[in-house]
Tab-separated table of C-alpha atoms in Angstrom:
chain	number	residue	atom	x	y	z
A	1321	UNK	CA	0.000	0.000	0.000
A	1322	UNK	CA	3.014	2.369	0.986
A	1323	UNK	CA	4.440	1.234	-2.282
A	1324	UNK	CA	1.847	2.399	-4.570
A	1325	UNK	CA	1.123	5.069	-2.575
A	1326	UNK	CA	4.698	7.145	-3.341
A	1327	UNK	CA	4.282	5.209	-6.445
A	1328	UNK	CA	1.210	7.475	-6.882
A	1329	UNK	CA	2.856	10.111	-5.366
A	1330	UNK	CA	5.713	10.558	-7.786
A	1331	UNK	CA	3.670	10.683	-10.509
A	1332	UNK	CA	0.887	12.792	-9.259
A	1333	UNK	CA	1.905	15.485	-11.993
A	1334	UNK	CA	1.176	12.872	-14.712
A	1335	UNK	CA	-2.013	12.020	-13.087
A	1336	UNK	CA	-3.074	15.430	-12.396
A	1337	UNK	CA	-2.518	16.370	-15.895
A	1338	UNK	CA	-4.298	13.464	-17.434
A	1339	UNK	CA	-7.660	14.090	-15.387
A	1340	UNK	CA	-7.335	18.150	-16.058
A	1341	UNK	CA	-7.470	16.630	-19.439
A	1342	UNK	CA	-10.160	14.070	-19.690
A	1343	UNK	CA	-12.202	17.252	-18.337
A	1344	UNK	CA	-11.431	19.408	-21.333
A	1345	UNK	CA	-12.463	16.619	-23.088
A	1346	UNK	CA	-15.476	16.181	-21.305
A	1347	UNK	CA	-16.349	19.622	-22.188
A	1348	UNK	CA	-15.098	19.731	-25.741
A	1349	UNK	CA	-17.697	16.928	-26.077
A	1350	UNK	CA	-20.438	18.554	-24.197
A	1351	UNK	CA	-19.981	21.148	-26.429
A	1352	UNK	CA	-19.393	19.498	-29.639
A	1353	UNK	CA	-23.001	18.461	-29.575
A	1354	UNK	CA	-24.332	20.967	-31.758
A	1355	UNK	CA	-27.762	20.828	-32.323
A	1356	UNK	CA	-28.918	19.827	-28.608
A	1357	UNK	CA	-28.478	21.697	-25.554
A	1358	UNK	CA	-25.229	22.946	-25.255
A	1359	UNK	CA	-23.514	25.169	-22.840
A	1360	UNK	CA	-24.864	28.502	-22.852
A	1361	UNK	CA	-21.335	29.723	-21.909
A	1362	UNK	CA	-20.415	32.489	-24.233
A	1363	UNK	CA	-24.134	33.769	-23.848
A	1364	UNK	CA	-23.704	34.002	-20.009
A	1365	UNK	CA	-24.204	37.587	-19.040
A	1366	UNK	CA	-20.627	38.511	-17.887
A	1367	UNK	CA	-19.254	37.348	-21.942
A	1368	UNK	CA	-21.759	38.743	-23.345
A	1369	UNK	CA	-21.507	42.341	-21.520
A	1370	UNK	CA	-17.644	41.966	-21.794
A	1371	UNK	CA	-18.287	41.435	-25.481
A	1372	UNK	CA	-20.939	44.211	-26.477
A	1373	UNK	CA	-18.481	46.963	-25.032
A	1374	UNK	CA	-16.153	45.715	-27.037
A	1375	UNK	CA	-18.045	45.860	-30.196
A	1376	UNK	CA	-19.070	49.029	-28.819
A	1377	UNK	CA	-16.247	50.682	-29.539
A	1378	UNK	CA	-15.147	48.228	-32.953
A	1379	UNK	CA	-19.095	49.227	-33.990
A	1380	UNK	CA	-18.728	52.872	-34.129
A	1381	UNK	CA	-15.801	52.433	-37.495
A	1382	UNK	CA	-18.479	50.332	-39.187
A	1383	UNK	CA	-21.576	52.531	-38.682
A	1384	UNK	CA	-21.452	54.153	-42.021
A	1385	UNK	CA	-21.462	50.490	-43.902
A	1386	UNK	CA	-24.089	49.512	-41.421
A	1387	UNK	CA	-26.361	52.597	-42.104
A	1388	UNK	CA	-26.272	51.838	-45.792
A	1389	UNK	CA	-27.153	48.512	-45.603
A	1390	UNK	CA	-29.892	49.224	-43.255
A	1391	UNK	CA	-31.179	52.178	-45.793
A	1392	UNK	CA	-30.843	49.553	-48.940
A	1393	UNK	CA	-32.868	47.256	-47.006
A	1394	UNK	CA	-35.398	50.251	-46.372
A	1395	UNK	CA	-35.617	51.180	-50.110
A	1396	UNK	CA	-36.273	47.496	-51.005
A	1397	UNK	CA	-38.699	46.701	-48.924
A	1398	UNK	CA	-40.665	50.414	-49.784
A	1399	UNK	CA	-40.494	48.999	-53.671
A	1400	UNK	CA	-41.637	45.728	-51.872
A	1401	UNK	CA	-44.974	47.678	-50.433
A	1402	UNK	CA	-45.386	49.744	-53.762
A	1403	UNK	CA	-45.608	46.782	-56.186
A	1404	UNK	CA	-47.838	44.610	-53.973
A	1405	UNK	CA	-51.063	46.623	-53.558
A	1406	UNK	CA	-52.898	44.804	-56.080
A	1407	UNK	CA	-56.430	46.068	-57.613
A	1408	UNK	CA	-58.831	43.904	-56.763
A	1409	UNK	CA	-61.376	42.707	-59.694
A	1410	UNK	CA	-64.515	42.751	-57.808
A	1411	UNK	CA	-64.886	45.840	-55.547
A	1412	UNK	CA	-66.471	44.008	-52.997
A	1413	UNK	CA	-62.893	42.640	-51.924
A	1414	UNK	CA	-62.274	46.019	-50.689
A	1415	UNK	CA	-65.067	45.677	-47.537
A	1416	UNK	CA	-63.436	41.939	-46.596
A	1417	UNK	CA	-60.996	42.474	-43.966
A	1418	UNK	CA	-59.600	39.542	-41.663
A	1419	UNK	CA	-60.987	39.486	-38.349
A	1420	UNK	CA	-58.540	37.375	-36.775
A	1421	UNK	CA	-55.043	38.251	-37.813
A	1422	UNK	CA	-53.318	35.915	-35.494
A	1423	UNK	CA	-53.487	32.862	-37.398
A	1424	UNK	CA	-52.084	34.434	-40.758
A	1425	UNK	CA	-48.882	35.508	-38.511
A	1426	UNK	CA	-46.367	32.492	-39.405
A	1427	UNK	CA	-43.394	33.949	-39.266
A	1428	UNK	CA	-42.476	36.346	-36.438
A	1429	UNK	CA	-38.951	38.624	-37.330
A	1430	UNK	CA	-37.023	39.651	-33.951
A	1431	UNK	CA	-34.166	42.340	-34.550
A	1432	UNK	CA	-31.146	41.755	-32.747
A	1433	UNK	CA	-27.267	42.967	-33.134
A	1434	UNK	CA	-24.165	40.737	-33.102
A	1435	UNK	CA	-21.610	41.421	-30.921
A	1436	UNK	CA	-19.041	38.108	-31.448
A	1437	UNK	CA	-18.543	36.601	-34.525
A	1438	UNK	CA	-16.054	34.216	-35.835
A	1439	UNK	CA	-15.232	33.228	-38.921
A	1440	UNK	CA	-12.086	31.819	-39.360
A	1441	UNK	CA	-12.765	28.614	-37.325
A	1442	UNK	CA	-13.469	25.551	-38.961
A	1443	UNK	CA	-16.939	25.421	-36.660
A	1444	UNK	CA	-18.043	29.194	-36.190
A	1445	UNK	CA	-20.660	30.749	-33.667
A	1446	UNK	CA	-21.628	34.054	-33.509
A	1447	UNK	CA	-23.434	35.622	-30.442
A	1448	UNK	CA	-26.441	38.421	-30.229
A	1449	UNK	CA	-27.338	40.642	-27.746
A	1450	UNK	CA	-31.353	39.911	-27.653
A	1451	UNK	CA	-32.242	36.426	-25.543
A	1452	UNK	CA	-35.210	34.559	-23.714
A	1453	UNK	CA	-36.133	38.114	-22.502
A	1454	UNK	CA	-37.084	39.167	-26.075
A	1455	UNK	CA	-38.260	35.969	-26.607
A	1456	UNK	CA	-35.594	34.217	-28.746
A	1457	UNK	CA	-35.799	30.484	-28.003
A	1458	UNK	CA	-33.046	27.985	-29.323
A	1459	UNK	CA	-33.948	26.362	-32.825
A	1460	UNK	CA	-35.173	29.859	-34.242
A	1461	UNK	CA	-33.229	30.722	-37.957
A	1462	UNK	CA	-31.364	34.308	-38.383
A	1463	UNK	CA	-31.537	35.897	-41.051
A	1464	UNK	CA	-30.278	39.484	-42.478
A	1465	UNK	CA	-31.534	41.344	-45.236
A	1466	UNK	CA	-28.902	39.387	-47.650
A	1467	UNK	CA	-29.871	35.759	-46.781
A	1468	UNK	CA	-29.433	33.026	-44.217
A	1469	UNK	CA	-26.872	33.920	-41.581
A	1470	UNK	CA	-27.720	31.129	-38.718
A	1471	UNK	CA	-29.739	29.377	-35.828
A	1472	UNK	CA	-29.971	29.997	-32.375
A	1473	UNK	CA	-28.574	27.500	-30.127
A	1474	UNK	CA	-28.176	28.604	-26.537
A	1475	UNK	CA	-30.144	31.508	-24.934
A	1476	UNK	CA	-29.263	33.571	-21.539
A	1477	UNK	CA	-31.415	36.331	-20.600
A	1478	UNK	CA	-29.780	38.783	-22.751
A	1479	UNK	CA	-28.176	37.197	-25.393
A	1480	UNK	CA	-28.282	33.932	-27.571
A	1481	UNK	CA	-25.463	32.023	-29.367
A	1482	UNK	CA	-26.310	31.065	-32.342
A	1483	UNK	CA	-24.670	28.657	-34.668
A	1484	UNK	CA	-23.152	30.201	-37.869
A	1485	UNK	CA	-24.251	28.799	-42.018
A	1486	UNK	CA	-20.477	28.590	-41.825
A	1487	UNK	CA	-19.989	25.621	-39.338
A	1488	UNK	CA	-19.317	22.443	-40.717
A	1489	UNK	CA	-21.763	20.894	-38.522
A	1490	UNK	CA	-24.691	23.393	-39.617
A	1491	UNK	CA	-26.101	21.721	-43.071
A	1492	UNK	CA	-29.463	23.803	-44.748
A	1493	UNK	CA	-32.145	22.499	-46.341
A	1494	UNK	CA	-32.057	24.333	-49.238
A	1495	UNK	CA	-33.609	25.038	-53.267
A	1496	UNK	CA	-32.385	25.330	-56.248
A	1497	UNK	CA	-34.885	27.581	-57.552
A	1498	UNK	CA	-35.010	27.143	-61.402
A	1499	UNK	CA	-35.343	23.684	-60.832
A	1500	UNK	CA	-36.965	23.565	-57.385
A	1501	UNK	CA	-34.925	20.635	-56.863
A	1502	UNK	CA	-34.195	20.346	-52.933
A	1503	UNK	CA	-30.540	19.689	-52.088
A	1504	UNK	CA	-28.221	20.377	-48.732
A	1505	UNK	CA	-26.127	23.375	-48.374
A	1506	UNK	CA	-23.125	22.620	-46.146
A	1507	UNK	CA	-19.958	24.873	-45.332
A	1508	UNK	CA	-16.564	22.737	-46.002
A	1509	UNK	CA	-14.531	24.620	-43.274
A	1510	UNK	CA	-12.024	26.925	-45.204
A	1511	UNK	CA	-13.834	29.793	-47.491
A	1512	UNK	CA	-16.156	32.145	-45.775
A	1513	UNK	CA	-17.583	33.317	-49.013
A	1514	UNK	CA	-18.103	29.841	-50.281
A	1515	UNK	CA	-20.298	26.714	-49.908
A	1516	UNK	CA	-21.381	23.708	-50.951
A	1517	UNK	CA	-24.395	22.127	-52.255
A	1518	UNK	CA	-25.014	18.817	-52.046
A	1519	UNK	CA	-27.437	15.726	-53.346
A	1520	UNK	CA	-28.302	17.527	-56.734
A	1521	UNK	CA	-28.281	14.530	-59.219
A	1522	UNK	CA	-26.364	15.187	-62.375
A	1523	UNK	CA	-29.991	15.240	-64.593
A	1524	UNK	CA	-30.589	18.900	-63.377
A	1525	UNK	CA	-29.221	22.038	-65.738
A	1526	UNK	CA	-27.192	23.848	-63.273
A	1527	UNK	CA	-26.192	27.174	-64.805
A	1528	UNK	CA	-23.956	30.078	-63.545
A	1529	UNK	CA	-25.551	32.253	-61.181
A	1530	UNK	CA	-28.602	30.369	-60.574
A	1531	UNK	CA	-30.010	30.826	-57.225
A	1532	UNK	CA	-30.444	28.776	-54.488
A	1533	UNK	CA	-32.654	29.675	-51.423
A	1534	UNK	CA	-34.267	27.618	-48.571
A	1535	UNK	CA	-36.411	24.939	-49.171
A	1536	UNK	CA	-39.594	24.620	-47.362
A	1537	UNK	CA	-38.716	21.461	-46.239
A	1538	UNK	CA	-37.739	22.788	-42.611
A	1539	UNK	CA	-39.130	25.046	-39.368
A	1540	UNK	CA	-36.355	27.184	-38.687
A	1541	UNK	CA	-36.677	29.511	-41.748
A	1542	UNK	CA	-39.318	30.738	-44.013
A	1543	UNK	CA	-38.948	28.971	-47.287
A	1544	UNK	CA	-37.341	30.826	-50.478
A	1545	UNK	CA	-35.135	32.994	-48.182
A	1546	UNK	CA	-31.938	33.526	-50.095
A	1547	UNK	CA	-28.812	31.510	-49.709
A	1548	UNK	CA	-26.634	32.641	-52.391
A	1549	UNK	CA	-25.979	32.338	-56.312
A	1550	UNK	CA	-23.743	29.009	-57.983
A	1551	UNK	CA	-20.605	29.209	-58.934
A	1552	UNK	CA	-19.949	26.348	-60.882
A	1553	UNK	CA	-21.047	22.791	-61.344
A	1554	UNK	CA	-19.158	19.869	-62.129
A	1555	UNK	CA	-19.967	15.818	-61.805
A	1556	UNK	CA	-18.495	13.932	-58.807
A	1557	UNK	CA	-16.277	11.014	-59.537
A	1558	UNK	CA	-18.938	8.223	-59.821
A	1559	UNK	CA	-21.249	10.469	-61.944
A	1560	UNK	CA	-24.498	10.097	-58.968
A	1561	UNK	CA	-24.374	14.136	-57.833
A	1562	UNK	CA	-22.998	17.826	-58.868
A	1563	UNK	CA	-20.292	19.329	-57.148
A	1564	UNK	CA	-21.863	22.485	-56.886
A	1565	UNK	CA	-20.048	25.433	-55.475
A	1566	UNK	CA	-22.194	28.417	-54.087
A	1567	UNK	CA	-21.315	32.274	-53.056
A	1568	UNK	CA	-22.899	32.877	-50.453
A	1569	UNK	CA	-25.066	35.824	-50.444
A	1570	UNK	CA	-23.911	37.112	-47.354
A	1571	UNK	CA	-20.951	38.972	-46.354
A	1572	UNK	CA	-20.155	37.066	-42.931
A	1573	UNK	CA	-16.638	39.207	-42.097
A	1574	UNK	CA	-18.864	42.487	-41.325
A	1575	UNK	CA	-22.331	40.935	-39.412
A	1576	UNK	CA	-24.263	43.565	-38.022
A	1577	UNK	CA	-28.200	43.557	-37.785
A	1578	UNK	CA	-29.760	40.338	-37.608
A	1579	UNK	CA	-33.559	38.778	-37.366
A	1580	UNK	CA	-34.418	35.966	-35.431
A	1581	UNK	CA	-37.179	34.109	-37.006
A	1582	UNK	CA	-39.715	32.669	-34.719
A	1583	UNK	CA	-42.277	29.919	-36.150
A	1584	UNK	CA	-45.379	30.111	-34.870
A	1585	UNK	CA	-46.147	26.771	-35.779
A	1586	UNK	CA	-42.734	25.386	-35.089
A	1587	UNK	CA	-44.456	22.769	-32.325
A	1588	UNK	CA	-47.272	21.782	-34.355
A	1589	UNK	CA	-45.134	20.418	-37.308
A	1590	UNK	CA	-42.044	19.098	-34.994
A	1591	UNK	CA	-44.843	16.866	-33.015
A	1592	UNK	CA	-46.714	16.127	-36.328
A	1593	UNK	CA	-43.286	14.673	-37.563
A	1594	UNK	CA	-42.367	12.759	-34.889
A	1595	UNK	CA	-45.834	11.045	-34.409
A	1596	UNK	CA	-44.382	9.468	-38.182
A	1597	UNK	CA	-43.694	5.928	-36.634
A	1598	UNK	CA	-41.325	5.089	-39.745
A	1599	UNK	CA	-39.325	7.754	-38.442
A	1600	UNK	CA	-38.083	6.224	-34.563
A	1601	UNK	CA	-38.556	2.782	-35.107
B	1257	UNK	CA	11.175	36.854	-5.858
B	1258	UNK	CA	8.613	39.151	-5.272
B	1259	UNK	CA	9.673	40.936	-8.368
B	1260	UNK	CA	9.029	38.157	-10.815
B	1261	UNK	CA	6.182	37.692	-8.846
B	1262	UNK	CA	4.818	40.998	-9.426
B	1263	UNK	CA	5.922	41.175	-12.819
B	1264	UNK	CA	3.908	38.065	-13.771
B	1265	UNK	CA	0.727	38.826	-12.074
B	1266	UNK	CA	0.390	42.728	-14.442
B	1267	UNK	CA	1.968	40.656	-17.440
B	1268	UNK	CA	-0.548	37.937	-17.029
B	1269	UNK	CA	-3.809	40.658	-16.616
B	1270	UNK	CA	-2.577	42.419	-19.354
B	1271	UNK	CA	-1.597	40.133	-21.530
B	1272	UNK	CA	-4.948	37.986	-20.977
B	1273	UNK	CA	-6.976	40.893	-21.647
B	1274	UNK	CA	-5.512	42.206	-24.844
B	1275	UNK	CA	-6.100	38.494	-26.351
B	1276	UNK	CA	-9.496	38.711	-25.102
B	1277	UNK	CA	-10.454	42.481	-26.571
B	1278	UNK	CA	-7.591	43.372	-29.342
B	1279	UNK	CA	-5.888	39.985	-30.767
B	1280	UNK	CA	-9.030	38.119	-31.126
B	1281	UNK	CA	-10.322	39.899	-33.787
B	1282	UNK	CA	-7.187	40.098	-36.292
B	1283	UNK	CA	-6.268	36.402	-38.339
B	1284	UNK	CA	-3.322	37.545	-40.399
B	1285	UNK	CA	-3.344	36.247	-43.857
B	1286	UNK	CA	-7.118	35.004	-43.197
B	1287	UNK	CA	-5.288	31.975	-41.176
B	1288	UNK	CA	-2.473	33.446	-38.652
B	1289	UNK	CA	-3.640	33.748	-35.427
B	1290	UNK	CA	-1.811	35.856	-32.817
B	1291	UNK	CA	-1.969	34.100	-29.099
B	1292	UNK	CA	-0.221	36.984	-27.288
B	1293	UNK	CA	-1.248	35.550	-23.774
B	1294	UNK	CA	1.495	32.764	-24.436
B	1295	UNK	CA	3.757	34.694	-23.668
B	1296	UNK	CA	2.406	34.962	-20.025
B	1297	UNK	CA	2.493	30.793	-19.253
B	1298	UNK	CA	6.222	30.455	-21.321
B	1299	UNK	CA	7.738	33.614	-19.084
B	1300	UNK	CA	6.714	31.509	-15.311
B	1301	UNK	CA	10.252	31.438	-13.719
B	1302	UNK	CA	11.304	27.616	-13.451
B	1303	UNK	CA	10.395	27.324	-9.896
B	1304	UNK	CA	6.811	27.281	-10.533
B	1305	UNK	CA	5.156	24.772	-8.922
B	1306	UNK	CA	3.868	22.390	-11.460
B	1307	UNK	CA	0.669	21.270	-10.323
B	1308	UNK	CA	-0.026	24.809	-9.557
B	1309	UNK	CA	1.073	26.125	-13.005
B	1310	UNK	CA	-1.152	22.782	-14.924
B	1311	UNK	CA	-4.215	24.507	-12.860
B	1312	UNK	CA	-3.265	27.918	-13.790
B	1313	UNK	CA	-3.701	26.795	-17.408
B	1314	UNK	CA	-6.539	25.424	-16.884
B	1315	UNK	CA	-8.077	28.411	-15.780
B	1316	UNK	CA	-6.846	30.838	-18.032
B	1317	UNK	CA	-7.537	28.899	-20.743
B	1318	UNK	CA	-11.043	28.379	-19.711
B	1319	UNK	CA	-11.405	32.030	-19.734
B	1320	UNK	CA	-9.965	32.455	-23.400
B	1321	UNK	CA	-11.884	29.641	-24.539
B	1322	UNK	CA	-15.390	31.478	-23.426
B	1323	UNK	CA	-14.276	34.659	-25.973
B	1324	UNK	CA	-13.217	32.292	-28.714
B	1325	UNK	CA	-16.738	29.801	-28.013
B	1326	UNK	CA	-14.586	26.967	-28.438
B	1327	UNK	CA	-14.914	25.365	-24.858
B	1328	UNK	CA	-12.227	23.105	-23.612
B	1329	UNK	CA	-9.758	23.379	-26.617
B	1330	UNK	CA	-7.772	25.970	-25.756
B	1331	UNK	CA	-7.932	24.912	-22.056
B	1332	UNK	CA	-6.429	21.186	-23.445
B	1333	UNK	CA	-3.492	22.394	-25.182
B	1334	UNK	CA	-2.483	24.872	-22.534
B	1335	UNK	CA	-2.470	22.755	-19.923
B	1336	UNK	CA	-0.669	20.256	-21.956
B	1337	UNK	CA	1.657	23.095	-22.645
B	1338	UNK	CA	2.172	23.763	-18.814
B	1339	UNK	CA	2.930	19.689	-18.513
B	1340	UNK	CA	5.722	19.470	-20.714
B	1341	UNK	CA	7.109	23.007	-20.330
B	1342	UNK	CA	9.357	21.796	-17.145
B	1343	UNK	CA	10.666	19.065	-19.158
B	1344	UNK	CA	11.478	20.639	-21.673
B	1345	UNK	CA	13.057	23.678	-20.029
B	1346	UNK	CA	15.169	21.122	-18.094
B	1347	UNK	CA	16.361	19.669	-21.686
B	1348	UNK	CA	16.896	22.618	-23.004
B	1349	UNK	CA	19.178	24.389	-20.331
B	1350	UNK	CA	21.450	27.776	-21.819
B	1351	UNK	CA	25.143	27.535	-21.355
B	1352	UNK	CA	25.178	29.950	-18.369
B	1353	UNK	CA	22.519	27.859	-16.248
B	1354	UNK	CA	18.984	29.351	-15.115
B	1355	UNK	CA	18.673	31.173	-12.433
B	1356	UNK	CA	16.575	31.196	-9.303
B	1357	UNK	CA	13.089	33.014	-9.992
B	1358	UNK	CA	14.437	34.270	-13.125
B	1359	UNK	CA	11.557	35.165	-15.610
B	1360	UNK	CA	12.217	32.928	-18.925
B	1361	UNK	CA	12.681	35.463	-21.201
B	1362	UNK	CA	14.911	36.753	-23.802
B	1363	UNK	CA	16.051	39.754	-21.771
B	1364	UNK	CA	17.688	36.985	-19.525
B	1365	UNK	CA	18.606	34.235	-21.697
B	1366	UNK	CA	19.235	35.770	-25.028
B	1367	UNK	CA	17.155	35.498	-28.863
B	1368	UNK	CA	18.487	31.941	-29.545
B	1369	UNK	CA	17.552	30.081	-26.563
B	1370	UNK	CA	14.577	31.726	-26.153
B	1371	UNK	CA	13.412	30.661	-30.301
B	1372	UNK	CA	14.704	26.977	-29.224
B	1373	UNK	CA	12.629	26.923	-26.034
B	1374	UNK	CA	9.213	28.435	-27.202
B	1375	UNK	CA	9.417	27.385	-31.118
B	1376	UNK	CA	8.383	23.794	-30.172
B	1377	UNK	CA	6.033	24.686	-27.408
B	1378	UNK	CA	3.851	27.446	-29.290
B	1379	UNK	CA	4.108	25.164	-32.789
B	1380	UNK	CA	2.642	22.084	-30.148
B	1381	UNK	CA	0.129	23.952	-28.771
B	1382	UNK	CA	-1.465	25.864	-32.180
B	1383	UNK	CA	-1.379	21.875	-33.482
B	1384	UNK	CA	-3.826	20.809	-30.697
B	1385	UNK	CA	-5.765	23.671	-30.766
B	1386	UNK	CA	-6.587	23.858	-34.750
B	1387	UNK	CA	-6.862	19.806	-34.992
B	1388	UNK	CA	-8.715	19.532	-32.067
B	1389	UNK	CA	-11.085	22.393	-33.892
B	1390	UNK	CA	-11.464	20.641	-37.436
B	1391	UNK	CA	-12.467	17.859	-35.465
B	1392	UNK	CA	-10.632	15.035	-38.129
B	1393	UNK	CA	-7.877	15.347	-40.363
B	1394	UNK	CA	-9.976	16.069	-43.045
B	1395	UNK	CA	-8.363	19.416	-43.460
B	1396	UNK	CA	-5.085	18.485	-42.633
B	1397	UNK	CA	-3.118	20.518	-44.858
B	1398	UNK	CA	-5.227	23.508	-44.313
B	1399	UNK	CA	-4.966	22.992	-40.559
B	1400	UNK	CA	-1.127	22.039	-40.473
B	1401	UNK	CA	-0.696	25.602	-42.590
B	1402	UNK	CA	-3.225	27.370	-40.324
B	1403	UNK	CA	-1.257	25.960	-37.775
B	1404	UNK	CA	2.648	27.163	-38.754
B	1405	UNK	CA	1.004	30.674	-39.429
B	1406	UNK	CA	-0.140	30.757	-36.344
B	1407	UNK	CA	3.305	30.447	-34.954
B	1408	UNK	CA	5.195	32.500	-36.563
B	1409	UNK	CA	2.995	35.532	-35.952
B	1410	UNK	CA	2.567	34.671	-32.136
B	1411	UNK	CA	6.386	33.814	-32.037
B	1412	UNK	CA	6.821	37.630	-34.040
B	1413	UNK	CA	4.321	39.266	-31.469
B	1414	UNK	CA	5.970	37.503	-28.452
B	1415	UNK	CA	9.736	38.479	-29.061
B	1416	UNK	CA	8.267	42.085	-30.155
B	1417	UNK	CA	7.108	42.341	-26.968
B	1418	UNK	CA	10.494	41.062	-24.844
B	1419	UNK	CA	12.159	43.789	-26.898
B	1420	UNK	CA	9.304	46.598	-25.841
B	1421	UNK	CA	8.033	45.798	-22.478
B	1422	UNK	CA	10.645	43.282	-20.700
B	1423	UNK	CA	13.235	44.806	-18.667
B	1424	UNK	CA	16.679	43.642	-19.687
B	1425	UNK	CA	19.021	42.229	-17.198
B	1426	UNK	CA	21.910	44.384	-15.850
């Protein structure tokens, strides 16, 4: 007993730094599991304050950019509200109104600011300052006025982290819309201007510069949100799908405004899915 | 004593907190990171208990780890940097000897053994931290380059700094 004791002893650096170890990689794992609970740890308060000062002061050399993105998005959607007053046929359309607007209110668009964003990871977060108090909730897809930016994973009071398009682990549902054909966009971990799409069979016409967009095939966005425009198209090596290489529509390296989408019906189509007993068998 | 002692603790607040606000932000070439705070865990005079010092990575990197929303990796490869580091410094001894509670830096030991002493170390612990990160090797010659990058600039930043802000000796 004495023996291994000192044994123990003399090697208590060794055994110290092998358990200090195993915890890291006890939380690396924790962590690592992406699209379940995770540790809300850079969108605990004390981060998150540390972090908005920060981009505070970083913010204030970016708020010309940011004001004329913000007044492009304003012009479009005024053209938006211009074009879509439509003259209706019959003039008794004019007297029906909707009584109940409640259940015609899918999508609901939160605003919220980043204030941490990576990008030069291979698996990126990025972290806004609105949480559970504005009523962000994990699962709900952000959005900008360019396209798809992300999805909320963790929520503290006051801020969220959110999972960034460009994480490896973060694949899309997505469209390509001359087609409609549904495919996968996924990040591959080196370009932050770049993705790919996946599981488009080689029958489709892919040009240049078609678009692809979200597919409604998911609850976390609103379908035909844009993703970004192809770049080019080639067969893979056993001739099944296109290697099809997207730019993304938007500019991850300067992040600013964001929306958090919340789904109204979000619960009602998860249960009705997983009711589906060919699903968990 | 109490001088190193001193000179650690305001090296190791500042140093910690210019990763977390000002060196976080900036990837040279897209891929070159900058870990500044290094600097802080490769200065510890030799005496440093090493228990104490593996815990003392532990924490720090816990901290950096929370700005960079990696959790655990950074914490992993510093504390695996504060294992070996007394091993190391004991194989890698400069002709005049170390010191008692001598700071390890270049001011004391000159440019040479310093390079020979951290080169290994910081390359080591940017290798844990980026493969650790991509998760597989599936990137490995993006991560490996990510990875030397990395050093160089931190290794550039770090003797910058000796030169600026470390008192020389005599």
């Amino acid at each position: 007993m004495g023996k291994l004791l000192s044994f123990l002893y003399r090697f208590r650096a060794f055994l110290i730094f092998v358990i200090i170890e195993l915890f890291c990689v006890w939380l690396i794992v924790q962590n690592n599991d992406y699209q379940r609970s995770a540790f809300a740890a850079s969108s605990s308060s004390i981060v998150g304050s540390i972090n908005e000062t920060a981009k505070n002061v970083s913010g204030f050399f970016r708020l010309q950019s940011v004001n004329e993105s913000l007044a492009a998005e304003n012009a479009r959607l005024r053209e938006l509200l211009s074009t879509s007053v439509n003259v209706p046929e019959d003039s008794m359309d004019t007297y029906l109104f909707q009584t109940d607007t409640t259940d015609s209110m899918m999508y609901k668009y939160l605003k919220a600011e980043v204030v941490m964003n990576g990008i030069r990871n291979v698996n990126n977060f990025f972290t806004i300052n609105r949480g559970s108090a504005a009523g962000i909730e994990p699962g709900m897809g952000v959005i900008n006025a360019s396209g798809v930016v992300g999805k909320v994973r963790a929520v503290s009071e006051n801020f969220a982290q959110c999972i960034s398009l460009l994480n490896t682990r973060n694949p899309i549902s997505a469209k390509h819309l001359p087609s409609s054909r549904m495919g996968t966009v996924a990040w591959e971990g080196s370009n932050p201007k770049k993705a790919r799409l996946q599981y488009i069979t080689t029958d489709i016409a892919i040009e240049v510069g078609d678009t692809i967009v979200t597919s409604s095939f998911n609850a976390v966005y609103p379908k035909n949100i844009m993703i970004g425009t192809v770049l080019s198209s080639s067969p893979d090596a056993n001739n099944t799908y296109l290697n099809i290489d997207i730019a993304l529509s938007v500019d991850f390296g300067s992040l600013s405004y964001v929306y958090a989408i919340k789904n109204n019906t979000k619960a009602e189509q998860d249960s009705l899915i997983s009711t589906n007993p060919l699903l968990y068998e | 004593m109490n001088r190193s002692l001193i000179a650690s603790i305001v090296s190791g607040l500042i140093l910690v907190s210019l990763q977390i606000l000002l060196f976080r932000n900036f990837a040279f070439f897209n891929i070159g990171f900058a870990f500044v705070y290094l600097l802080f865990m490769l200065s510890l005079p030799k005496e440093t208990n090493h228990l104490g010092a593996m815990f003392l990575a532990l924490l720090i990197g816990l901290v950096i780890d929370l700005f960079y929303q990696t959790l655990g990796i950074h914490a992993a490869s510093l504390v695996f940097l504060m294992f070996v580091r007394p091993f190391w410094l004991s194989a890698n001894v400069p002709r005049s000897g170390y010191e008692v509670n001598d700071l390890m830096v270049l001011g004391n030991y000159g440019l040479g053994w310093f390079m020979g002493y951290s080169l290994p170390l910081v390359f080591s612990y940017c290798c844990i931290v980026f493969f650790v990160e991509a998760g597989s090797g599936d990137l490995f010659w993006q991560t490996i380059t990510k990875a030397l990058v990395s050093t160089v600039i931190t290794l550039a930043f770090i003797i910058i700094a000796q030169y600026l802000f470390y008192p020389k000796r005599r």
